[in-house]
Short mmCIF file of C-alpha atoms in Angstrom, two decimals:
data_model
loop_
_atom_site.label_atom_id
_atom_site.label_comp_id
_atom_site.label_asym_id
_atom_site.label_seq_id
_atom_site.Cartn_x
_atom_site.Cartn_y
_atom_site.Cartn_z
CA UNK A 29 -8.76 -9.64 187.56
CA UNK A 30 -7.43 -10.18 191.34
CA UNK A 31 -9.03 -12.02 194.18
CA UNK A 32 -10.23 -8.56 195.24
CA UNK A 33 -12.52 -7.61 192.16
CA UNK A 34 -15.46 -9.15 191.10
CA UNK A 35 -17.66 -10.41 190.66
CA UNK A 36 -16.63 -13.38 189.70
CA UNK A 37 -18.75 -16.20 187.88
CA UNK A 38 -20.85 -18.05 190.39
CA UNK A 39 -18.91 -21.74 189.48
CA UNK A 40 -15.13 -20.52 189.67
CA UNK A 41 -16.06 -19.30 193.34
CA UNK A 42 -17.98 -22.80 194.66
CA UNK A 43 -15.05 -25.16 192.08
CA UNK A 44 -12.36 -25.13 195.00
CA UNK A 45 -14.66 -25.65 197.69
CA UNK A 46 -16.25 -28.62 195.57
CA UNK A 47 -12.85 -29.83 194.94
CA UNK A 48 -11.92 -29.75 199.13
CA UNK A 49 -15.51 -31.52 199.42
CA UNK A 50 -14.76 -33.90 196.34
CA UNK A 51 -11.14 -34.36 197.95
CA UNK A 52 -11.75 -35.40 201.41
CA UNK A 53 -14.52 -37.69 200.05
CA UNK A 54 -12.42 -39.37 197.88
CA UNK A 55 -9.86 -40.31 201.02
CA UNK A 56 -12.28 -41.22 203.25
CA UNK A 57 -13.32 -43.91 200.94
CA UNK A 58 -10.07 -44.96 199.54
CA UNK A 59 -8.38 -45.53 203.24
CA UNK A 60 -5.12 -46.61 202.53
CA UNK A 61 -4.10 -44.59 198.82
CA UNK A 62 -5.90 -41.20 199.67
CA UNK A 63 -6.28 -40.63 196.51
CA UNK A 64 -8.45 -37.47 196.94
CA UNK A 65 -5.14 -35.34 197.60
CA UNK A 66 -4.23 -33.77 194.36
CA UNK A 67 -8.16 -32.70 194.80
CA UNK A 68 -7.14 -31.20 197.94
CA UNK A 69 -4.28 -29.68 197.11
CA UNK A 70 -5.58 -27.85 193.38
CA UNK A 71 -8.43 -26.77 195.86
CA UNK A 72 -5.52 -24.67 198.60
CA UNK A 73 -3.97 -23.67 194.99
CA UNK A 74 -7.14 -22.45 192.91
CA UNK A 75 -8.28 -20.62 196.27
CA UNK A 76 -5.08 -18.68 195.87
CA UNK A 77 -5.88 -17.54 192.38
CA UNK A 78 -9.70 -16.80 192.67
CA UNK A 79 -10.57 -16.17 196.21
CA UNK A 80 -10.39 -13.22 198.72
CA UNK A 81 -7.60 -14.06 201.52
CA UNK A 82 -10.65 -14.57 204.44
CA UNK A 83 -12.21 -17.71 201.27
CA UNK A 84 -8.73 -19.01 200.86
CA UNK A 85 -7.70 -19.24 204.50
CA UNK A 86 -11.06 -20.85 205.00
CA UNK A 87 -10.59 -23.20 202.08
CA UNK A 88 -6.98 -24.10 203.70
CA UNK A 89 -8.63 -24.41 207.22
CA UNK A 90 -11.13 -27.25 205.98
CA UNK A 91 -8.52 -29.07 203.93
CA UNK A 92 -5.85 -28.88 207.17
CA UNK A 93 -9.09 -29.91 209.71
CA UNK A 94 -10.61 -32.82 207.15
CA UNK A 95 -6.80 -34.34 206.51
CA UNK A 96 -6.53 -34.32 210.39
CA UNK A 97 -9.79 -36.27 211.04
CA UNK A 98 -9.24 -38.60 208.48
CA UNK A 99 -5.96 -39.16 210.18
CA UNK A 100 -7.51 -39.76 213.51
CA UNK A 101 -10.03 -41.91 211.74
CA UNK A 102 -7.55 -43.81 210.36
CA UNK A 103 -5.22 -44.35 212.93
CA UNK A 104 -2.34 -42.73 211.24
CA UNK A 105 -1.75 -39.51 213.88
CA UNK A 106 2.29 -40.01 215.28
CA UNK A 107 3.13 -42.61 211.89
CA UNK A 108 5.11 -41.34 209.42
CA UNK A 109 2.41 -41.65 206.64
CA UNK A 110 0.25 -39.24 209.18
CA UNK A 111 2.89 -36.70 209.51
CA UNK A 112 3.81 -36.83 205.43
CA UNK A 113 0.02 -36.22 204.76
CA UNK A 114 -0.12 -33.49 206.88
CA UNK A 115 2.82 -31.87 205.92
CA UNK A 116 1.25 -32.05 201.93
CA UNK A 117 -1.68 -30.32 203.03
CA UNK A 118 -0.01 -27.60 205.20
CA UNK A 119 2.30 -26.48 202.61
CA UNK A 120 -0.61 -27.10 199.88
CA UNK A 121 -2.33 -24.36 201.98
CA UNK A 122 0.69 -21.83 202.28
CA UNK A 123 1.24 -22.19 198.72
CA UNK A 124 -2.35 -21.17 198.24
CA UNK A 125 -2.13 -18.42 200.17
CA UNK A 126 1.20 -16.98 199.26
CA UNK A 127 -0.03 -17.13 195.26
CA UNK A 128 -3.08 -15.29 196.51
CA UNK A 129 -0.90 -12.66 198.50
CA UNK A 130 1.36 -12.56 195.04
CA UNK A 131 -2.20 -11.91 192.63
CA UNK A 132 -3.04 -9.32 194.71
CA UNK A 133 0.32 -7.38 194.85
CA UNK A 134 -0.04 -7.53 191.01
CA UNK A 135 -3.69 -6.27 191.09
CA UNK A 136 -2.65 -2.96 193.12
CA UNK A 137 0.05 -2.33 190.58
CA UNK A 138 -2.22 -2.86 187.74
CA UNK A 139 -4.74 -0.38 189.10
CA UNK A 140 -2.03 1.67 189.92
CA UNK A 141 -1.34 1.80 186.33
CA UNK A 142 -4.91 2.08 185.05
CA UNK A 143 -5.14 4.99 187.54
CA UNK A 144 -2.40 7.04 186.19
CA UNK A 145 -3.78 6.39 182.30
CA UNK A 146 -6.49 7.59 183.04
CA UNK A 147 -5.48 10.97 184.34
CA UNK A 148 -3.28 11.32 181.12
CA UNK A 149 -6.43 10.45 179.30
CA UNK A 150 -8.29 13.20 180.93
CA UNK A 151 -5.27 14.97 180.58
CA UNK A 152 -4.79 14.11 176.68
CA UNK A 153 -8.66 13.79 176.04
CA UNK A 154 -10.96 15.59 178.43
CA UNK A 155 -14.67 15.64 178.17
CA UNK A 156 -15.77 18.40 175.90
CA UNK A 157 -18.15 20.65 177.47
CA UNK A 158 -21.95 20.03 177.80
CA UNK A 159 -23.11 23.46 175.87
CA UNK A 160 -20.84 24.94 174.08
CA UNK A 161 -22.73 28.39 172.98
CA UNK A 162 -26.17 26.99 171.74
CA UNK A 163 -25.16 23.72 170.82
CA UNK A 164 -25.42 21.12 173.31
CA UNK A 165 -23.00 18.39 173.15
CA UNK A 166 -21.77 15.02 173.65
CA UNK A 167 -18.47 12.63 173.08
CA UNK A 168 -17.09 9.18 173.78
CA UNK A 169 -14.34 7.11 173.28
CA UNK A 170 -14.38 3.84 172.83
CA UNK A 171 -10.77 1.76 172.56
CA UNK A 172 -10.39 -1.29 170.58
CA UNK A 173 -9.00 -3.14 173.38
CA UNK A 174 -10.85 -3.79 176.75
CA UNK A 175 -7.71 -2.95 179.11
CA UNK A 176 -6.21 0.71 177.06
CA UNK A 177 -7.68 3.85 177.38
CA UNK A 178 -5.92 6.45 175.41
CA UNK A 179 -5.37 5.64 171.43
CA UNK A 180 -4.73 7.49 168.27
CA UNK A 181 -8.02 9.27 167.96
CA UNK A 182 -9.35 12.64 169.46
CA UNK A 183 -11.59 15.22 169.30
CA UNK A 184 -12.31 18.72 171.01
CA UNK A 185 -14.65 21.39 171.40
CA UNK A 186 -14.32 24.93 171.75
CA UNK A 187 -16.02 29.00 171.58
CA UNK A 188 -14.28 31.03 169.68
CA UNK A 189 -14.81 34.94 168.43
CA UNK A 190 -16.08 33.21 164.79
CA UNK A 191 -18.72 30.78 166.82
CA UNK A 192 -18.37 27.17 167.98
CA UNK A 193 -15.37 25.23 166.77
CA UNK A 194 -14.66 21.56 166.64
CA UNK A 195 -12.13 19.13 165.44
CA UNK A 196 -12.34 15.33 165.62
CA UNK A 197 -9.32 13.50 164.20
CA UNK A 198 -7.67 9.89 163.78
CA UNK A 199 -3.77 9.48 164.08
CA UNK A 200 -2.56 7.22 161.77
CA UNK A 201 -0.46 4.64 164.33
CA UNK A 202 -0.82 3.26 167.87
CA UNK A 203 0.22 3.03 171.08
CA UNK A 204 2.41 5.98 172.70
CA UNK A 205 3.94 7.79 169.53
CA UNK A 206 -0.19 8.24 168.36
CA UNK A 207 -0.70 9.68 172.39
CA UNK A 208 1.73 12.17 171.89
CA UNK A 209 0.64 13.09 168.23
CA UNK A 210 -2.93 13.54 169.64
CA UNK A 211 -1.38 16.28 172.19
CA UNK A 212 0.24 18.09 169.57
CA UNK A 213 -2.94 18.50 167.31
CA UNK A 214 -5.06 19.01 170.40
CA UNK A 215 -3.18 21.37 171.93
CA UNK A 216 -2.27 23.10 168.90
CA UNK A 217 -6.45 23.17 168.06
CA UNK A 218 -6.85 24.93 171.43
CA UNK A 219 -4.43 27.41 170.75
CA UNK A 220 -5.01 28.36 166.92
CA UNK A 221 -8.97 28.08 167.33
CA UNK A 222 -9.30 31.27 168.19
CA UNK A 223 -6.76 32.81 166.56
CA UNK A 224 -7.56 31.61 162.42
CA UNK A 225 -9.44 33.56 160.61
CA UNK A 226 -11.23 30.66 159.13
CA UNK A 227 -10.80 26.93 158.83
CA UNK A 228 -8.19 26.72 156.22
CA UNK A 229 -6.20 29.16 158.64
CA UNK A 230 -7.39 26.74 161.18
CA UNK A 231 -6.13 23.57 159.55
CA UNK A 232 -2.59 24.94 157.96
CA UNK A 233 -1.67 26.17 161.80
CA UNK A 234 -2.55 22.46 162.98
CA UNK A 235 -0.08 21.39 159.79
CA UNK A 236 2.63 23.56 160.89
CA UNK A 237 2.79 22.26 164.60
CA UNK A 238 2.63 18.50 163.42
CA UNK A 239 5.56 19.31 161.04
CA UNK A 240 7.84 21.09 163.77
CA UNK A 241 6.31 17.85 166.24
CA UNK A 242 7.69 15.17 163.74
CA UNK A 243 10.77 17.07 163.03
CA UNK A 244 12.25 15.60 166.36
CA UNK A 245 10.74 11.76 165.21
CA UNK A 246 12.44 9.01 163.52
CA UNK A 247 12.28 9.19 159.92
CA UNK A 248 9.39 6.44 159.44
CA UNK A 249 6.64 9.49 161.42
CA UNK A 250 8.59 12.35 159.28
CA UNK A 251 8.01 10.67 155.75
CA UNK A 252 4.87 8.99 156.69
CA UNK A 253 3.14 10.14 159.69
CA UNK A 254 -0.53 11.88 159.37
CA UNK A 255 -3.80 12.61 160.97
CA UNK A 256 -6.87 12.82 159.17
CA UNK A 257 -9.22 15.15 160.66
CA UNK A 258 -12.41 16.88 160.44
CA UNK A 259 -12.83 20.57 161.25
CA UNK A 260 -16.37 22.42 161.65
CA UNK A 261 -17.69 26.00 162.43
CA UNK A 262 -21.09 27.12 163.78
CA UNK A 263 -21.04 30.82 163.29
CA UNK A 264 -23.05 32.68 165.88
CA UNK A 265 -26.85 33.55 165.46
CA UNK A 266 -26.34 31.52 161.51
CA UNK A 267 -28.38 28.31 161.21
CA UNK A 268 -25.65 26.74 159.18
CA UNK A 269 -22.47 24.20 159.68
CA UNK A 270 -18.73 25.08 157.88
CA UNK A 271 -17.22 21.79 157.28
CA UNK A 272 -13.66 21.13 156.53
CA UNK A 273 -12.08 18.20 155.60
CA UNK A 274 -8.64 16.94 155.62
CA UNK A 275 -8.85 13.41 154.55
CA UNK A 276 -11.44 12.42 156.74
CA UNK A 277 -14.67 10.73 156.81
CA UNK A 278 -17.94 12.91 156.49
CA UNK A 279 -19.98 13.64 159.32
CA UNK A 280 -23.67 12.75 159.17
CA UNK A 281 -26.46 14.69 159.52
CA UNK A 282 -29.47 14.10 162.17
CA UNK A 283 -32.85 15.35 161.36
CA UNK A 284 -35.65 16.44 159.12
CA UNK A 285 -37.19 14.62 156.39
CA UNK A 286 -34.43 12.72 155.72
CA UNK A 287 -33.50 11.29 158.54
CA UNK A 288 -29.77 10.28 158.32
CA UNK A 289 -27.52 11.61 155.37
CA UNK A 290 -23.90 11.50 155.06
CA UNK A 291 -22.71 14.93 154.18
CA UNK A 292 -19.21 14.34 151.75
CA UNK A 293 -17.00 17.43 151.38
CA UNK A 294 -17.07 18.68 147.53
CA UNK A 295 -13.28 18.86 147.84
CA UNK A 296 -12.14 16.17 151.06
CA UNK A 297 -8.49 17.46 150.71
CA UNK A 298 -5.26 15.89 152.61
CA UNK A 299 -4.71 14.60 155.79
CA UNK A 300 -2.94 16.81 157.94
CA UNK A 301 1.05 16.15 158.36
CA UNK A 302 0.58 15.35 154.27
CA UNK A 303 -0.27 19.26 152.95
CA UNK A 304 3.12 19.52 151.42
CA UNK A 305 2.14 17.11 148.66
CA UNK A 306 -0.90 18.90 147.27
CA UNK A 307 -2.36 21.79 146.38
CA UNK A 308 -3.63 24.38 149.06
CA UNK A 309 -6.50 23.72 150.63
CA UNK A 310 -10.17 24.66 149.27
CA UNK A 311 -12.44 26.49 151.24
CA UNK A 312 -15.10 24.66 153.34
CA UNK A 313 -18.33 23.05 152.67
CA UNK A 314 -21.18 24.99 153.97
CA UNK A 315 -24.46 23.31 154.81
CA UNK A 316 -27.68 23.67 156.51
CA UNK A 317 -27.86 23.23 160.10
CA UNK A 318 -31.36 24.36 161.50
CA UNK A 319 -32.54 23.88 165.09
CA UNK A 320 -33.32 19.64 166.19
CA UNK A 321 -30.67 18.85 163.88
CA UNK A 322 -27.80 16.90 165.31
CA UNK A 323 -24.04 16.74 163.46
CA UNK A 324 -22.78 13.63 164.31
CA UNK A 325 -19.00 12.76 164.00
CA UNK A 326 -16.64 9.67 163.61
CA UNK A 327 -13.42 8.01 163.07
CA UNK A 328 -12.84 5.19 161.12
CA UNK A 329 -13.28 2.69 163.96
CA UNK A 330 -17.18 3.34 163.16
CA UNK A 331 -17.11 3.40 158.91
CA UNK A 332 -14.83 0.49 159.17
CA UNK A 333 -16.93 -1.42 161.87
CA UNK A 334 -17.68 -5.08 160.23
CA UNK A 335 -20.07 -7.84 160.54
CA UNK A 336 -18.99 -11.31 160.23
CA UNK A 337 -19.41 -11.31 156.43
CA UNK A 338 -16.81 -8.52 156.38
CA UNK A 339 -19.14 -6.10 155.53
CA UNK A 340 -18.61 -2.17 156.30
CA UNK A 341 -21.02 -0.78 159.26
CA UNK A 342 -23.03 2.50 157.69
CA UNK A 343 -24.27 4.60 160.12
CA UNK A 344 -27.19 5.71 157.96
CA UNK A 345 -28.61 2.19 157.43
CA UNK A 346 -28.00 2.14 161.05
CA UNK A 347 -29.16 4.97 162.80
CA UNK A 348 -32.55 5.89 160.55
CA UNK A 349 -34.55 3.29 161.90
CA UNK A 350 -33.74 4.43 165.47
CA UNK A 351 -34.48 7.86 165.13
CA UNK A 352 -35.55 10.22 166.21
CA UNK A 353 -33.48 11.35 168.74
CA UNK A 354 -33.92 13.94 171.65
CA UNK A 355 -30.24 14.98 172.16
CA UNK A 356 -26.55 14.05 171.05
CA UNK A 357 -26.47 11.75 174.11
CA UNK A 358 -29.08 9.29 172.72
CA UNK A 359 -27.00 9.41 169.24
CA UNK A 360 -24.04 8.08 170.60
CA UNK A 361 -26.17 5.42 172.93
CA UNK A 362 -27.79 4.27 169.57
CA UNK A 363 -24.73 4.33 167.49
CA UNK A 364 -22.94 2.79 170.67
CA UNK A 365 -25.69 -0.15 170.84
CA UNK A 366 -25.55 -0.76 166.55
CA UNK A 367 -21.84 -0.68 166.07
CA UNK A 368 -21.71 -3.43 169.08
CA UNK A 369 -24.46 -5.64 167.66
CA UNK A 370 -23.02 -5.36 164.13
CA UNK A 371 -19.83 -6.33 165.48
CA UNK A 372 -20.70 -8.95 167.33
CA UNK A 373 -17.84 -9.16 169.20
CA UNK A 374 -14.20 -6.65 169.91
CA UNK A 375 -13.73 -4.18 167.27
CA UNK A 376 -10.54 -4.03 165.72
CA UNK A 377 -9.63 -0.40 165.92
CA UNK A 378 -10.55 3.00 168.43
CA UNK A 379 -13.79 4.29 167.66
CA UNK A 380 -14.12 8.33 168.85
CA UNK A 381 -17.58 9.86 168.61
CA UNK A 382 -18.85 13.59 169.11
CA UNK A 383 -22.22 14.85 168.41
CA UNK A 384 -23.49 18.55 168.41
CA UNK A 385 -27.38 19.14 168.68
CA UNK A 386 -28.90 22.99 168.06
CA UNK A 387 -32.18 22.72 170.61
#
């Protein structure tokens, strides 16, 4: 944080100006030590740190006026002890305001660079649409830590000739080299989405561009680089969900008489980047998926969520008691609000969410 954002807590911005009051209080009562100067002078200096320029040029102004009436006071103005004590306090009040000129310069660079990652997020990860055929729809993503905002997790939405297709997916790794996974499978799900036939078409084009992708890597992404993802289909004018897994955690299921239920592929197959070590892939899971039902999708940074007994967050336990809900936009508030209070505190990896409602 710089001296420009805010808002600060309400004691860091009054602590200088009760150290310039403490300060000059302290000399005027100890005439001949002035012992309230280190007061004075971490008062020019916190100013810097914490204050707008106009606060910290103020702060220096009172420390500069209440050293010079002291002086007079005193009788010290043209002595060598007056001049000394002045010159303290001038350069206490430069140094103030040259560390506050220095935070700032830092704090335009730093939004600088939260500026441009944020267009590569959009750029990497942009907002799925609203509607995507009948299904209305909504996404988030969360990062582990407070200051990044791209990871190794993704998801993506698109209409196809074979209905409404979706992929959510977790890159095994961080930083950068997961970023430019997540463009390969995204951009290789936009492309191939409406080309496959089917999911397993779907998912063996998304292994093929991740192998020719970590071709070009160092050996440690070639030999054990993955993604684990989740693929689904909603077939036009069909009430009913094709669900595909390659390694990845279930989806849950919103509505009806049962509330929340976890729906676990018969057959949850590899994660993608890992096909060559298995057999081919089955065929999909096919379930139900009437109208006020809502599919709700996550990475790990949900399933592996934990309390401060180490337990596992469960988004069925969860979410049933805070059902039901009137669109994919109040799941992901919920799950948002239950993940945070089971937490208690910074999670310890990305959490992705996306939820598709039929009205």
């Amino acid at each position: 944080m710089t001296p420009r954002d805010g808002p600060w807590p309400p004691y860091l911005r009054v602590l200088p100006w009760l150290l310039v009051a403490g300060g000059l209080l302290w000399n005027a009562i100890d005439t001949t030590n002035y012992w309230g100067d280190p007061m004075v002078a971490a008062a020019a200096v916190l100013a810097g740190a914490l204050l707008p320029l106009r606060d910290t040029l103020a702060v220096a102004a009172a420390n500069v006026v209440g050293i010079v009436a002291l002086s007079f006071r005193d009788g010290t103005v043209g002595t060598e002890g007056g001049y000394l004590e002045l010159t303290n306090t001038v350069f206490a009040a430069l140094l103030g305001v040259w560390i506050n000129r220095v935070v700032a310069r830092q704090g335009r660079r730093l939004a600088t660079v939260r500026g441009v990652a944020e267009a590569a997020q959009l750029a990497v990860l942009p907002a799925p649409p609203d509607r995507a055929g009948d299904l209305t729809v909504a996404a988030c993503y969360r990062a582990a830590q407070t200051e990044a905002l791209i990871g190794g997790d993704a998801y993506a939405v698109q209409e196809t000739p074979y209905g409404v297709r979706l992929i959510i997916a977790d890159v095994r790794g961080k930083g950068l080299p997961a970023v430019a996974t997540v463009s390969v499978l995204l951009g290789a799900f936009r492309e191939n989405a409406s080309r496959a036939s089917d999911l397993v078409a779907l998912a063996d084009a998304l292994e093929q561009s991740l192998a020719r992708e970590s071709a070009h890597r160092d050996e440690e992404v070639r030999t054990e680089g993955f993604s684990t993802a989740l693929l689904a289909e909603f077939p036009s004018s069909r009430d009913t969900v094709h669900v595909l897994s390659c390694g990845h955690p279930g989806p849950y299921l919103l509505g009806g008489p049962g509330g929340v239920r976890r729906l676990d592929a018969a057959d949850p197959g590899l994660p993608l980047g890992m096909g060559a070590l298995g057999p081919a892939r089955s065929g999909p899971d096919r379930w139900p998926f009437p109208a006020g039902h809502t599919l709700l999708l996550v990475t790990d940074g949900v399933t592996e969520a934990r309390d401060g007994a180490g337990r596992f967050y469960d988004p069925v336990k969860g979410l049933a008691p805070l059902g039901p809900f009137a669109g994919p936009g109040e799941v992901l508030d919920a799950l948002g609000r239950d993940v945070a209070s089971w937490t208690g505190g910074p999670r310890d990896d990305d959490m992705a969410v996306l939820a598709v409602t039929r009205p």
